[in-house]
Short mmCIF file of C-alpha atoms and ligand atoms in Angstrom, two decimals:
data_model
loop_
_atom_site.label_atom_id
_atom_site.label_comp_id
_atom_site.label_asym_id
_atom_site.label_seq_id
_atom_site.Cartn_x
_atom_site.Cartn_y
_atom_site.Cartn_z
CA MET Z 1044 169.94 86.53 -105.42
CA GLU Z 1045 170.25 82.80 -106.35
CA HIS Z 1046 167.40 82.32 -109.18
CA THR Z 1047 164.78 79.56 -107.77
CA THR Z 1048 164.44 75.89 -109.26
CA VAL Z 1049 161.03 75.42 -110.64
CA ILE Z 1050 160.16 71.75 -110.90
CA PRO Z 1051 159.17 71.06 -114.88
CA PRO Z 1052 155.72 70.35 -115.74
CA ALA Z 1053 157.07 66.74 -116.74
CA GLU Z 1054 157.87 65.94 -113.06
CA ILE Z 1055 154.99 66.73 -111.66
CA GLU Z 1056 152.91 64.63 -114.51
CA LYS Z 1057 155.09 62.12 -113.47
CA GLN Z 1058 153.73 62.33 -109.92
CA LEU Z 1059 150.00 62.42 -111.64
CA ASP Z 1060 151.03 58.88 -113.12
CA TYR Z 1061 152.15 57.73 -109.55
CA CYS Z 1062 149.03 59.16 -108.34
CA ARG Z 1063 146.84 56.71 -111.48
CA SER Z 1064 149.24 53.63 -110.52
CA VAL Z 1065 148.43 54.00 -106.94
CA ALA Z 1066 144.63 54.51 -107.54
CA ALA Z 1067 145.13 51.03 -109.53
CA ILE Z 1068 146.16 49.35 -106.54
CA THR Z 1069 143.95 51.01 -104.32
CA ALA Z 1070 140.83 49.79 -106.31
CA GLN Z 1071 141.73 46.60 -105.96
CA TRP Z 1072 141.30 46.96 -102.11
CA GLY Z 1073 137.29 46.51 -101.91
CA GLU Z 1074 135.58 49.47 -100.26
CA LYS Z 1075 136.78 52.89 -100.82
CA PRO Z 1076 140.06 53.21 -98.99
CA LEU Z 1077 140.12 56.14 -96.34
CA ALA Z 1078 142.95 58.66 -95.33
CA PHE Z 1079 143.60 60.49 -92.32
CA VAL Z 1080 145.52 63.66 -92.19
CA ASP Z 1081 146.44 65.26 -89.17
CA THR Z 1082 148.14 69.35 -89.49
CA TYR Z 1083 150.06 71.14 -86.64
CA GLY Z 1084 151.53 74.43 -86.65
CA CYS Z 1085 150.69 77.46 -88.86
CA GLN Z 1086 149.07 78.22 -92.18
CA GLN Z 1087 151.37 77.16 -94.48
CA ASN Z 1088 150.95 73.82 -93.15
CA GLU Z 1089 147.57 73.78 -93.55
CA ALA Z 1090 148.21 74.80 -96.93
CA ASP Z 1091 150.40 71.79 -97.60
CA SER Z 1092 147.88 69.36 -96.25
CA GLU Z 1093 145.63 70.77 -98.52
CA ARG Z 1094 147.99 69.66 -101.40
CA LEU Z 1095 148.61 66.37 -99.49
CA ARG Z 1096 145.03 65.66 -99.60
CA GLY Z 1097 144.82 66.61 -103.19
CA PHE Z 1098 147.50 64.09 -104.20
CA LEU Z 1099 145.36 61.26 -101.81
CA ALA Z 1100 142.25 62.13 -103.57
CA LYS Z 1101 143.82 61.15 -106.94
CA MET Z 1102 145.28 57.88 -105.39
CA GLY Z 1103 141.75 57.13 -104.78
CA PHE Z 1104 141.75 57.77 -101.17
CA GLY Z 1105 138.48 59.38 -99.59
CA PHE Z 1106 138.72 61.27 -96.11
CA THR Z 1107 137.98 60.43 -92.32
CA GLY Z 1108 138.61 61.77 -89.14
CA SER Z 1109 139.55 58.27 -87.35
CA GLU Z 1110 142.82 56.58 -87.61
CA GLU Z 1111 141.23 53.31 -86.83
CA GLU Z 1112 139.47 53.37 -90.47
CA ALA Z 1113 142.20 54.74 -92.19
CA ARG Z 1114 144.52 52.88 -94.55
CA ILE Z 1115 146.64 56.15 -94.91
CA ILE Z 1116 147.98 58.34 -91.88
CA VAL Z 1117 149.74 61.32 -92.81
CA ILE Z 1118 150.90 63.68 -89.74
CA ASN Z 1119 152.12 67.34 -91.32
CA THR Z 1120 153.92 68.07 -88.01
CA CYS Z 1121 155.49 72.07 -86.81
CA ALA Z 1122 158.78 72.30 -84.83
CA ILE Z 1123 158.48 75.72 -84.01
CA ARG Z 1124 158.34 74.91 -80.23
CA GLU Z 1125 159.02 71.99 -77.85
CA HIS Z 1126 155.69 71.31 -76.98
CA ALA Z 1127 154.75 71.10 -80.34
CA GLU Z 1128 157.24 68.21 -81.08
CA GLN Z 1129 156.44 66.52 -78.09
CA ARG Z 1130 152.54 66.35 -78.51
CA VAL Z 1131 153.34 64.83 -82.20
CA PHE Z 1132 156.12 62.47 -80.28
CA GLY Z 1133 152.84 61.58 -78.12
CA ASN Z 1134 150.24 61.13 -81.25
CA VAL Z 1135 152.83 59.36 -83.07
CA GLY Z 1136 153.85 57.01 -80.26
CA ALA Z 1137 149.99 56.01 -79.62
CA LEU Z 1138 149.61 55.02 -83.52
CA VAL Z 1139 151.76 51.72 -82.80
CA HIS Z 1140 148.48 50.43 -81.37
CA VAL Z 1141 146.85 51.52 -85.12
CA LYS Z 1142 149.59 49.34 -86.55
CA ARG Z 1143 149.39 46.37 -84.60
CA ARG Z 1144 145.62 46.20 -85.12
CA HIS Z 1145 146.19 47.23 -88.97
CA PRO Z 1146 149.18 46.30 -90.20
CA ASP Z 1147 148.64 47.33 -93.86
CA THR Z 1148 148.04 50.80 -92.79
CA LEU Z 1149 150.89 53.14 -93.85
CA ILE Z 1150 151.95 55.69 -91.55
CA CYS Z 1151 153.37 59.04 -92.91
CA LEU Z 1152 155.29 61.89 -90.98
CA CYS Z 1153 156.20 64.83 -93.02
CA GLY Z 1154 156.30 68.61 -92.39
CA CYS Z 1155 158.96 70.68 -90.17
CA MET Z 1156 159.59 68.25 -87.90
CA ALA Z 1157 160.58 65.77 -90.10
CA GLN Z 1158 163.07 67.97 -91.71
CA ARG Z 1159 164.99 67.81 -88.51
CA PRO Z 1160 167.88 65.35 -88.35
CA GLN Z 1161 167.26 64.46 -84.67
CA VAL Z 1162 163.66 63.99 -85.19
CA ALA Z 1163 164.22 61.80 -88.42
CA GLN Z 1164 166.71 59.90 -86.48
CA LYS Z 1165 164.87 59.38 -83.30
CA ILE Z 1166 161.86 58.04 -85.76
CA ARG Z 1167 164.33 55.61 -87.49
CA GLU Z 1168 165.41 54.14 -84.49
CA SER Z 1169 162.45 54.24 -81.92
CA TYR Z 1170 159.12 54.83 -84.12
CA ARG Z 1171 159.50 51.72 -86.37
CA HIS Z 1172 155.85 51.75 -87.15
CA VAL Z 1173 156.47 54.89 -88.98
CA ASP Z 1174 156.79 54.02 -92.68
CA LEU Z 1175 157.52 57.09 -94.45
CA VAL Z 1176 159.37 60.17 -93.35
CA PHE Z 1177 159.44 62.90 -95.52
CA GLY Z 1178 160.44 66.95 -95.18
CA PRO Z 1179 158.56 70.03 -96.62
CA GLN Z 1180 160.75 70.11 -99.44
CA SER Z 1181 159.93 67.06 -101.00
CA LEU Z 1182 156.18 67.41 -100.26
CA TRP Z 1183 155.80 67.32 -104.49
CA LYS Z 1184 157.13 63.61 -104.67
CA PHE Z 1185 154.45 62.13 -102.22
CA PRO Z 1186 153.10 60.19 -105.24
CA GLU Z 1187 155.98 58.56 -105.70
CA MET Z 1188 157.22 57.67 -101.83
CA VAL Z 1189 153.24 56.01 -101.18
CA HIS Z 1190 153.69 54.16 -104.66
CA GLY Z 1191 157.39 53.24 -103.67
CA LEU Z 1192 155.79 51.68 -99.94
CA LEU Z 1193 153.00 49.76 -101.89
CA THR Z 1194 155.21 48.13 -104.47
CA GLN Z 1195 158.70 47.94 -102.43
CA ARG Z 1196 158.07 47.80 -99.06
CA GLY Z 1197 160.69 48.96 -96.68
CA ARG Z 1198 160.53 52.25 -94.85
CA THR Z 1199 161.35 55.24 -96.80
CA PHE Z 1200 163.29 58.29 -95.29
CA SER Z 1201 163.32 61.27 -97.76
CA VAL Z 1202 164.94 64.25 -95.57
CA GLU Z 1203 168.02 65.45 -97.27
CA ASP Z 1204 169.08 69.22 -96.55
CA GLU Z 1205 167.41 70.94 -99.65
CA PRO Z 1206 167.16 74.70 -100.58
CA GLY Z 1207 164.03 73.65 -102.10
CA SER Z 1208 161.98 74.21 -105.21
CA ILE Z 1209 158.64 75.30 -106.36
CA ALA Z 1210 156.19 73.05 -107.49
CA GLU Z 1211 153.10 74.09 -109.71
CA GLY Z 1212 150.21 71.88 -110.62
CA ILE Z 1213 149.74 69.99 -107.55
CA PRO Z 1214 146.06 69.35 -107.05
CA VAL Z 1215 144.40 70.72 -104.18
CA VAL Z 1216 141.46 69.29 -101.66
CA ARG Z 1217 140.47 72.57 -99.83
CA GLN Z 1218 139.32 72.18 -96.08
CA ASP Z 1219 136.81 75.13 -96.48
CA ARG Z 1220 134.60 76.95 -99.02
CA ILE Z 1221 134.57 80.44 -98.23
CA LYS Z 1222 138.37 81.02 -97.33
CA ALA Z 1223 141.17 79.99 -98.95
CA TRP Z 1224 145.16 80.11 -98.52
CA VAL Z 1225 147.65 80.76 -101.34
CA SER Z 1226 150.89 80.64 -100.58
CA ILE Z 1227 153.04 82.89 -102.69
CA MET Z 1228 156.43 81.76 -101.41
CA TYR Z 1229 158.17 79.19 -99.07
CA GLY Z 1230 160.80 79.16 -97.25
CA CYS Z 1231 162.85 81.97 -95.27
CA ASN Z 1232 166.39 83.47 -95.38
CA ASN Z 1233 166.16 85.65 -92.00
CA PHE Z 1234 167.38 83.14 -89.52
CA CYS Z 1235 166.12 84.93 -86.56
CA SER Z 1236 168.48 83.53 -83.79
CA TYR Z 1237 165.42 81.54 -81.72
CA CYS Z 1238 163.68 80.30 -84.82
CA ILE Z 1239 163.86 76.89 -86.70
CA VAL Z 1240 161.75 77.82 -89.97
CA PRO Z 1241 165.02 78.67 -92.04
CA TYR Z 1242 166.57 75.16 -91.57
CA VAL Z 1243 163.42 73.01 -92.30
CA ARG Z 1244 161.77 75.17 -94.73
CA GLY Z 1245 164.60 76.24 -96.97
CA ARG Z 1246 165.50 79.14 -98.71
CA GLU Z 1247 163.18 81.85 -99.79
CA ARG Z 1248 161.81 81.05 -103.19
CA SER Z 1249 158.77 82.66 -105.17
CA ARG Z 1250 155.67 81.53 -107.07
CA ARG Z 1251 155.63 83.36 -110.30
CA PRO Z 1252 153.00 86.31 -110.33
CA GLU Z 1253 150.84 84.48 -113.22
CA ASP Z 1254 150.51 81.17 -111.35
CA ILE Z 1255 149.38 83.11 -108.44
CA LEU Z 1256 146.62 85.35 -109.99
CA ALA Z 1257 145.66 82.32 -112.04
CA GLU Z 1258 145.29 80.66 -108.62
CA VAL Z 1259 143.11 83.39 -107.19
CA ARG Z 1260 141.24 84.03 -110.12
CA GLN Z 1261 139.86 80.29 -110.11
CA LEU Z 1262 139.31 80.56 -106.32
CA VAL Z 1263 137.00 83.80 -106.69
CA ASN Z 1264 134.99 82.14 -109.61
CA GLU Z 1265 134.68 78.82 -107.23
CA GLY Z 1266 133.08 81.57 -104.79
CA TYR Z 1267 135.45 81.89 -102.27
CA LYS Z 1268 135.50 85.32 -100.59
CA ASP Z 1269 138.70 85.51 -98.32
CA ILE Z 1270 141.99 84.74 -99.65
CA THR Z 1271 145.17 84.76 -97.31
CA LEU Z 1272 148.79 85.20 -99.15
CA LEU Z 1273 150.91 83.13 -97.36
CA GLY Z 1274 154.60 83.02 -96.77
CA GLN Z 1275 157.06 83.51 -93.81
CA ASN Z 1276 157.84 86.93 -94.96
CA VAL Z 1277 155.72 88.09 -97.68
CA ASN Z 1278 157.34 91.20 -97.49
CA SER Z 1279 160.25 89.89 -99.23
CA TYR Z 1280 158.20 88.35 -102.30
CA GLY Z 1281 159.64 88.62 -105.86
CA LYS Z 1282 163.27 89.01 -105.20
CA ASP Z 1283 164.32 85.61 -106.88
CA LEU Z 1284 161.97 85.84 -110.36
CA ASP Z 1285 163.34 86.00 -113.24
CA GLU Z 1286 161.59 89.53 -113.61
CA PRO Z 1287 161.84 90.75 -110.07
CA MET Z 1288 158.97 92.68 -108.44
CA ASP Z 1289 157.80 93.35 -105.01
CA PHE Z 1290 155.18 92.34 -102.86
CA ALA Z 1291 153.23 95.61 -102.81
CA GLY Z 1292 153.41 94.82 -106.93
CA LEU Z 1293 151.70 91.77 -106.44
CA LEU Z 1294 148.78 92.93 -104.24
CA GLU Z 1295 148.02 95.60 -106.41
CA GLN Z 1296 147.66 92.78 -109.09
CA VAL Z 1297 145.48 90.51 -107.18
CA ASN Z 1298 143.61 93.58 -106.04
CA ALA Z 1299 142.84 94.05 -109.97
CA VAL Z 1300 141.15 90.57 -109.99
CA PRO Z 1301 137.44 90.90 -110.54
CA GLY Z 1302 135.15 90.21 -108.02
CA ASP Z 1303 133.93 90.88 -104.06
CA PHE Z 1304 136.66 88.90 -101.88
CA LEU Z 1305 138.69 90.30 -99.36
CA ILE Z 1306 142.48 89.80 -99.49
CA ARG Z 1307 144.51 89.20 -96.18
CA PHE Z 1308 148.53 88.09 -96.14
CA MET Z 1309 150.88 86.98 -93.64
CA THR Z 1310 153.44 87.16 -92.40
CA SER Z 1311 155.06 90.39 -92.76
CA HIS Z 1312 158.75 91.37 -91.13
CA PRO Z 1313 158.57 94.86 -89.96
CA LYS Z 1314 162.56 95.61 -91.39
CA ASP Z 1315 160.79 94.87 -95.04
CA ALA Z 1316 157.18 96.58 -94.36
CA THR Z 1317 157.88 99.64 -96.64
CA GLN Z 1318 155.60 103.03 -97.13
CA LYS Z 1319 154.97 101.82 -100.32
CA LEU Z 1320 153.22 98.57 -98.96
CA PHE Z 1321 151.52 100.92 -96.50
CA GLU Z 1322 150.31 103.09 -99.44
CA THR Z 1323 148.88 99.96 -101.70
CA MET Z 1324 147.51 98.68 -98.93
CA ALA Z 1325 145.42 101.93 -98.32
CA ARG Z 1326 144.56 102.46 -101.88
CA CYS Z 1327 143.66 98.37 -102.92
CA GLU Z 1328 139.95 98.43 -101.57
CA LYS Z 1329 139.86 94.30 -101.31
CA VAL Z 1330 143.01 94.62 -99.17
CA ALA Z 1331 141.54 94.13 -95.53
CA PRO Z 1332 142.68 96.87 -92.91
CA VAL Z 1333 144.82 94.75 -91.26
CA LEU Z 1334 148.46 93.74 -90.60
CA HIS Z 1335 149.96 91.17 -88.75
CA LEU Z 1336 153.36 92.88 -87.71
CA PRO Z 1337 155.11 90.49 -85.38
CA PHE Z 1338 157.78 92.66 -83.28
CA GLN Z 1339 158.88 90.11 -80.61
CA ALA Z 1340 160.48 91.93 -78.35
CA GLY Z 1341 160.28 95.83 -77.22
CA ASN Z 1342 164.23 95.99 -76.22
CA ASP Z 1343 166.87 97.11 -78.55
CA ARG Z 1344 169.75 94.87 -77.09
CA ILE Z 1345 167.45 91.75 -77.14
CA LEU Z 1346 166.15 92.58 -80.69
CA LYS Z 1347 169.59 92.72 -81.74
CA VAL Z 1348 170.43 89.33 -80.34
CA MET Z 1349 167.18 87.85 -81.94
CA ASN Z 1350 168.70 88.84 -85.18
CA ARG Z 1351 165.71 90.96 -85.95
CA ARG Z 1352 167.29 93.99 -87.65
CA HIS Z 1353 164.93 96.41 -86.53
CA THR Z 1354 164.81 98.58 -83.75
CA ARG Z 1355 162.04 99.64 -81.30
CA ALA Z 1356 161.74 102.93 -82.51
CA GLU Z 1357 161.83 101.72 -86.18
CA TYR Z 1358 158.74 99.64 -85.77
CA LEU Z 1359 156.78 101.95 -83.77
CA GLU Z 1360 158.04 104.39 -86.63
CA LYS Z 1361 156.21 102.33 -89.13
CA ILE Z 1362 152.92 101.61 -87.00
CA LYS Z 1363 152.66 105.44 -87.01
CA ALA Z 1364 152.92 105.86 -90.79
CA LEU Z 1365 150.58 103.05 -91.04
CA LYS Z 1366 148.06 104.56 -88.92
CA ALA Z 1367 148.27 107.70 -90.63
CA LEU Z 1368 147.23 106.41 -93.92
CA ILE Z 1369 144.89 103.52 -92.61
CA PRO Z 1370 143.41 105.10 -89.34
CA ASP Z 1371 141.17 102.07 -88.41
CA ILE Z 1372 143.80 99.53 -89.25
CA VAL Z 1373 143.62 96.27 -87.29
CA LEU Z 1374 147.15 95.66 -86.15
CA THR Z 1375 148.12 92.17 -84.55
CA SER Z 1376 151.55 90.91 -83.33
CA ASP Z 1377 154.00 88.15 -82.16
CA VAL Z 1378 155.90 88.35 -79.02
CA ILE Z 1379 158.32 85.85 -77.28
CA VAL Z 1380 159.03 85.98 -73.18
CA GLY Z 1381 162.19 85.02 -71.90
CA PHE Z 1382 164.37 84.95 -74.62
CA PRO Z 1383 167.97 84.07 -73.08
CA GLY Z 1384 169.12 86.98 -71.07
CA GLU Z 1385 166.41 88.86 -71.07
CA THR Z 1386 165.80 90.75 -67.63
CA THR Z 1387 162.30 91.64 -66.34
CA GLU Z 1388 163.37 95.60 -67.06
CA GLU Z 1389 164.25 94.64 -70.50
CA PHE Z 1390 161.09 92.77 -70.97
CA GLU Z 1391 159.21 96.16 -69.28
CA ASP Z 1392 160.08 97.65 -72.77
CA THR Z 1393 157.78 94.97 -74.75
CA LEU Z 1394 155.11 96.09 -72.43
CA LYS Z 1395 155.66 99.79 -73.24
CA VAL Z 1396 155.40 98.49 -77.33
CA LEU Z 1397 152.14 97.03 -76.43
CA GLU Z 1398 150.62 100.31 -74.35
CA GLU Z 1399 151.79 102.54 -77.20
CA VAL Z 1400 150.54 100.43 -80.25
CA ARG Z 1401 147.50 98.86 -78.62
CA PHE Z 1402 147.42 95.86 -80.83
CA ASP Z 1403 144.17 94.25 -81.42
CA ALA Z 1404 145.20 91.07 -80.41
CA LEU Z 1405 148.71 89.45 -79.45
CA PHE Z 1406 150.07 86.27 -79.85
CA THR Z 1407 152.31 85.54 -77.33
CA PHE Z 1408 154.96 82.70 -76.35
CA ILE Z 1409 157.53 81.57 -73.88
CA PHE Z 1410 161.10 80.97 -75.80
CA SER Z 1411 161.70 77.40 -76.64
CA PRO Z 1412 165.25 76.56 -77.53
CA ARG Z 1413 165.16 74.83 -80.78
CA PRO Z 1414 168.42 72.74 -81.33
CA GLY Z 1415 170.74 73.68 -84.17
CA THR Z 1416 169.51 77.67 -83.87
CA PRO Z 1417 171.95 79.97 -82.22
CA ALA Z 1418 169.66 81.32 -79.43
CA ALA Z 1419 169.64 77.59 -77.93
CA GLU Z 1420 173.24 78.37 -76.95
CA MET Z 1421 173.04 81.27 -75.36
CA ASP Z 1422 173.12 81.75 -71.55
CA ASP Z 1423 169.60 81.10 -70.22
CA PRO Z 1424 169.56 82.13 -66.65
CA MET Z 1425 166.06 83.32 -65.79
CA PRO Z 1426 163.98 80.86 -63.95
CA ARG Z 1427 161.08 79.67 -65.45
CA GLU Z 1428 158.77 81.11 -62.60
CA GLU Z 1429 160.04 84.25 -63.25
CA LYS Z 1430 159.28 84.04 -67.22
CA LEU Z 1431 155.98 82.88 -66.36
CA ALA Z 1432 155.09 85.87 -64.12
CA ASN Z 1433 156.36 88.27 -66.89
CA PHE Z 1434 154.02 85.97 -69.40
CA ASN Z 1435 151.34 86.57 -67.43
CA ARG Z 1436 151.79 90.62 -67.04
CA LEU Z 1437 151.87 90.55 -70.83
CA THR Z 1438 148.67 88.67 -71.51
CA ALA Z 1439 146.70 90.23 -68.62
CA LEU Z 1440 147.78 93.61 -70.33
CA GLN Z 1441 146.57 92.71 -73.83
CA ASP Z 1442 143.24 90.67 -72.30
CA SER Z 1443 142.49 94.56 -71.02
CA ILE Z 1444 143.75 96.19 -74.49
CA SER Z 1445 141.84 93.70 -76.44
CA GLU Z 1446 138.82 93.87 -74.47
CA GLU Z 1447 138.56 97.86 -74.67
CA LYS Z 1448 139.34 97.55 -78.45
CA HIS Z 1449 136.59 95.38 -78.55
CA ALA Z 1450 134.21 97.21 -76.44
CA ALA Z 1451 134.58 99.94 -78.93
CA TYR Z 1452 132.70 97.80 -81.75
CA VAL Z 1453 129.54 97.92 -79.61
CA GLY Z 1454 126.75 99.66 -81.30
CA LYS Z 1455 128.40 99.83 -84.53
CA THR Z 1456 126.82 98.30 -87.87
CA VAL Z 1457 130.18 96.34 -89.38
CA ARG Z 1458 130.06 94.64 -92.80
CA CYS Z 1459 131.09 90.93 -92.30
CA LEU Z 1460 131.72 87.81 -94.41
CA ILE Z 1461 129.74 85.19 -92.11
CA ASP Z 1462 132.12 82.15 -92.10
CA GLY Z 1463 130.86 79.47 -90.07
CA ALA Z 1464 128.63 77.76 -87.92
CA SER Z 1465 128.83 79.08 -84.40
CA ASP Z 1466 129.82 76.48 -81.86
CA ASP Z 1467 127.90 78.54 -79.00
CA ALA Z 1468 124.43 77.17 -78.67
CA ARG Z 1469 123.26 80.90 -78.04
CA TYR Z 1470 124.59 82.13 -81.56
CA ASP Z 1471 123.73 80.95 -85.24
CA LEU Z 1472 126.85 81.86 -86.77
CA THR Z 1473 130.28 82.85 -87.10
CA ALA Z 1474 131.49 86.00 -88.87
CA ARG Z 1475 134.99 88.03 -89.27
CA THR Z 1476 134.84 91.61 -89.67
CA PRO Z 1477 137.44 93.20 -92.49
CA GLY Z 1478 140.20 93.23 -89.59
CA ASN Z 1479 139.31 89.58 -88.92
CA ARG Z 1480 137.99 89.91 -85.11
CA LEU Z 1481 135.57 87.01 -84.36
CA VAL Z 1482 131.94 87.90 -84.19
CA ARG Z 1483 129.36 85.25 -82.82
CA VAL Z 1484 125.71 86.20 -84.57
CA VAL Z 1485 122.10 85.59 -84.43
CA GLY Z 1486 120.48 85.32 -87.81
CA ASP Z 1487 119.40 83.20 -90.57
CA PRO Z 1488 122.05 80.35 -91.68
CA SER Z 1489 121.39 81.05 -95.17
CA ALA Z 1490 123.47 83.98 -95.00
CA LEU Z 1491 126.42 81.89 -94.82
CA GLY Z 1492 129.33 82.42 -97.29
CA GLN Z 1493 127.89 86.32 -97.70
CA PHE Z 1494 129.30 89.90 -96.77
CA ARG Z 1495 126.29 90.99 -94.32
CA ASP Z 1496 125.99 93.98 -92.16
CA VAL Z 1497 126.01 92.44 -88.52
CA LYS Z 1498 125.18 95.22 -85.91
CA ILE Z 1499 127.17 94.76 -82.91
CA THR Z 1500 125.57 94.12 -79.20
CA GLY Z 1501 127.96 92.82 -77.25
CA ALA Z 1502 132.07 92.31 -76.59
CA ASN Z 1503 134.42 90.53 -74.66
CA LYS Z 1504 138.19 90.09 -74.65
CA TRP Z 1505 138.06 86.98 -76.89
CA SER Z 1506 135.28 88.56 -79.60
CA LEU Z 1507 132.28 90.40 -80.37
CA PHE Z 1508 128.54 89.31 -80.53
CA GLY Z 1509 126.19 90.69 -83.02
CA GLU Z 1510 122.67 90.50 -85.16
CA LEU Z 1511 122.42 90.31 -88.95
CA VAL Z 1512 120.31 93.46 -89.79
N1 SAH E 837 157.31 83.78 -90.27
C1 SAH E 837 157.06 84.68 -89.22
C2 SAH E 837 156.93 83.92 -87.88
C3 SAH E 837 156.60 82.11 -88.33
S1 SAH E 837 156.90 81.61 -86.50
C4 SAH E 837 157.50 85.79 -88.63
O1 SAH E 837 158.47 86.05 -88.83
O2 SAH E 837 156.91 86.83 -88.17
C5 SAH E 837 155.19 82.41 -85.58
C6 SAH E 837 155.78 82.66 -84.28
O3 SAH E 837 156.50 81.75 -83.16
C7 SAH E 837 157.02 83.77 -84.08
O4 SAH E 837 156.66 85.04 -84.46
C8 SAH E 837 157.77 83.84 -83.21
O5 SAH E 837 156.85 84.78 -82.00
C9 SAH E 837 157.28 82.48 -82.22
N2 SAH E 837 158.52 81.65 -82.39
C10 SAH E 837 159.30 81.20 -83.15
N3 SAH E 837 160.45 80.29 -82.77
C11 SAH E 837 160.17 80.51 -81.39
C12 SAH E 837 160.93 79.81 -80.33
N4 SAH E 837 161.95 79.00 -80.65
N5 SAH E 837 160.44 80.10 -78.92
C13 SAH E 837 159.07 80.73 -78.94
N6 SAH E 837 158.55 81.19 -79.66
C14 SAH E 837 158.96 81.22 -80.94
FE1 SF4 E 838 161.61 82.68 -88.45
FE2 SF4 E 838 162.29 85.18 -88.49
FE3 SF4 E 838 161.45 83.50 -90.81
FE4 SF4 E 838 159.58 84.43 -89.05
S1 SF4 E 838 161.10 85.67 -90.15
S2 SF4 E 838 160.08 82.54 -89.96
S3 SF4 E 838 160.76 84.32 -87.23
S4 SF4 E 838 163.61 83.02 -89.21
FE1 F3S E 839 155.30 75.22 -87.78
FE2 F3S E 839 156.93 75.20 -89.86
FE3 F3S E 839 154.75 76.61 -89.63
S1 F3S E 839 157.95 74.82 -87.94
S2 F3S E 839 155.04 77.49 -87.47
S3 F3S E 839 154.65 74.14 -89.27
S4 F3S E 839 156.56 76.57 -91.04
#
C-alpha cells in the first residue's frame, strides 16, 4: 500500500502565519468581525468544521448564527444524496441577497460537494457571489486562501482531484464540551458502487497513533467524557502507516489512556470487522457496547452489484459472533432501499435481516444516483412509488423493533452520560446510555457532564424517559 503524505509542520506553521496576517487585517475593521459556519453531512464534516473554526478564531473572527452579521460565511457541504445538494444550492443561492447588502462579506463553499467537478463548474458560472470554493483535501490551506481573498481579491477555486494528505497541528474550536470527535483517518478506498465519498474524500489515509493518543489525552484532561473515533471505514485503519497497525490495536491504546470516559467509533465496514475487533471491544472497559455496522441490503445479488464484498450470511455470522461476546451489544445499521434493479422480492431479504438481527436503530435511505458513480449508470426500472412503499414497510418494521427494544429498558437503572438540556419542557436534561440511546431525564441540571444512574420510567420508538437516581 502507498504510504501517506504528511504535510510538513513548517507548512502548517506557514498557514498559522497567514492567520496572523489576516488577524492584522481584521483588527482594522473596527468591531470584532464574525464568522458564520454552516455544516451539512456526517460527523467527519462536523469535525472538519471544528478545524475551520479553529483557523477562523486565529484569524481574529468571533462566531455568529446569523448570515447577516457575518463578515465571512463558510458552507461546509455534503454530496452523499441529491437532496443534500439541493438544500445547499437553495441556501447558497439565497446568499446573493446577503452579498448585495454587504458586498465585503466573503462567501466560501467547501466540503464534499465542492470537490465534485460539476458542482464547482456550476458555482463558477451561476453563483458568482461565491468567493472561495475548496474541497476537503485542501482544508489545511484555508488561511492562505482567505488571505489571498483579502489581499488580491478575485475568486479562488481549489478543487483539484487529490489523493489527500494528513495535516497535524490545525487549531480546533469544538462545538461541545462533553462529547468530542477525533478523526483517525480520512478518505475511502472501497468504492461501493452507489457512493460518492471515495471520489470527493480521496484515498484512505491514517493519522499516526501517537498523534491520535495525544489528542485523546488532551480531551480527557479538558474533561471530555465521550470520544468518537471517526473514519469512513475505521476497520481498515493503519494499513498505510510506516509501522502498520490495526484498528483493534489502536482501540486498545486509546482504552489505556487514564480517565473516566467512553470510546465510540464509526463507521465500520462489515467486510473488515474482525473477531479480533470484537474481542478487543469486549475486553476494553471504556469502549461503549455499541456497533454501527451498515449492511445496506439483505440480498446477495444486490450486495454484489453494490460492490460491498460481503454476503448476507457473512454479515449475520459476524453479528452472531459479536453477540456471543457482548450479549447486550447495541446494534445500528444503514440501509439503502431501491438500489437500481432491486426487486421487491430482493428487498424483502433486507426485512429478513432486520427481523434476525433486531437492530436498536436504523438509518434508512432511498437510493439517490450520484453522477460519476457506477450505480448512477445502472438500469433503474422500479417506479418511485414502489420504492417509497418498500421504504415505508422498512421503517414500519424498524419502528416496531425499536419500540420493543426501548420498552425493555423500562424499570432498569442505567449509568448514563448526562449530555445536554432537553428541548422538551417536561424534562430537564438529555442523556445517553452506553449504547448511545437518547434518554430524556428529570433531574438537577448540575448533573450535566457527569455519568449518573438514571432510572428508566418510560419509552417510545425514538427515545427513553427517566429520572436521576
Ligand atoms: N462510510 C460509511 C457510510 C458513509 S455514507 C459506511 O461505509 O458505512 C452513510 C450512508 O449513506 C451509507 O451507509 C449509505 O447507506 C448511504 N448512502 C451512501 N450513498 C448513497 C446513495 N447514493 N443513495 C442513498 N444512500 C446512500
Ligand atoms: Fe461509501 Fe462504501 Fe466508502 Fe462507506 S465504505 S464511504 S459506503 S464507498
Ligand atoms: Fe457527506 Fe462527505 Fe460525509 S459526502 S456524508 S459529508 S464524507
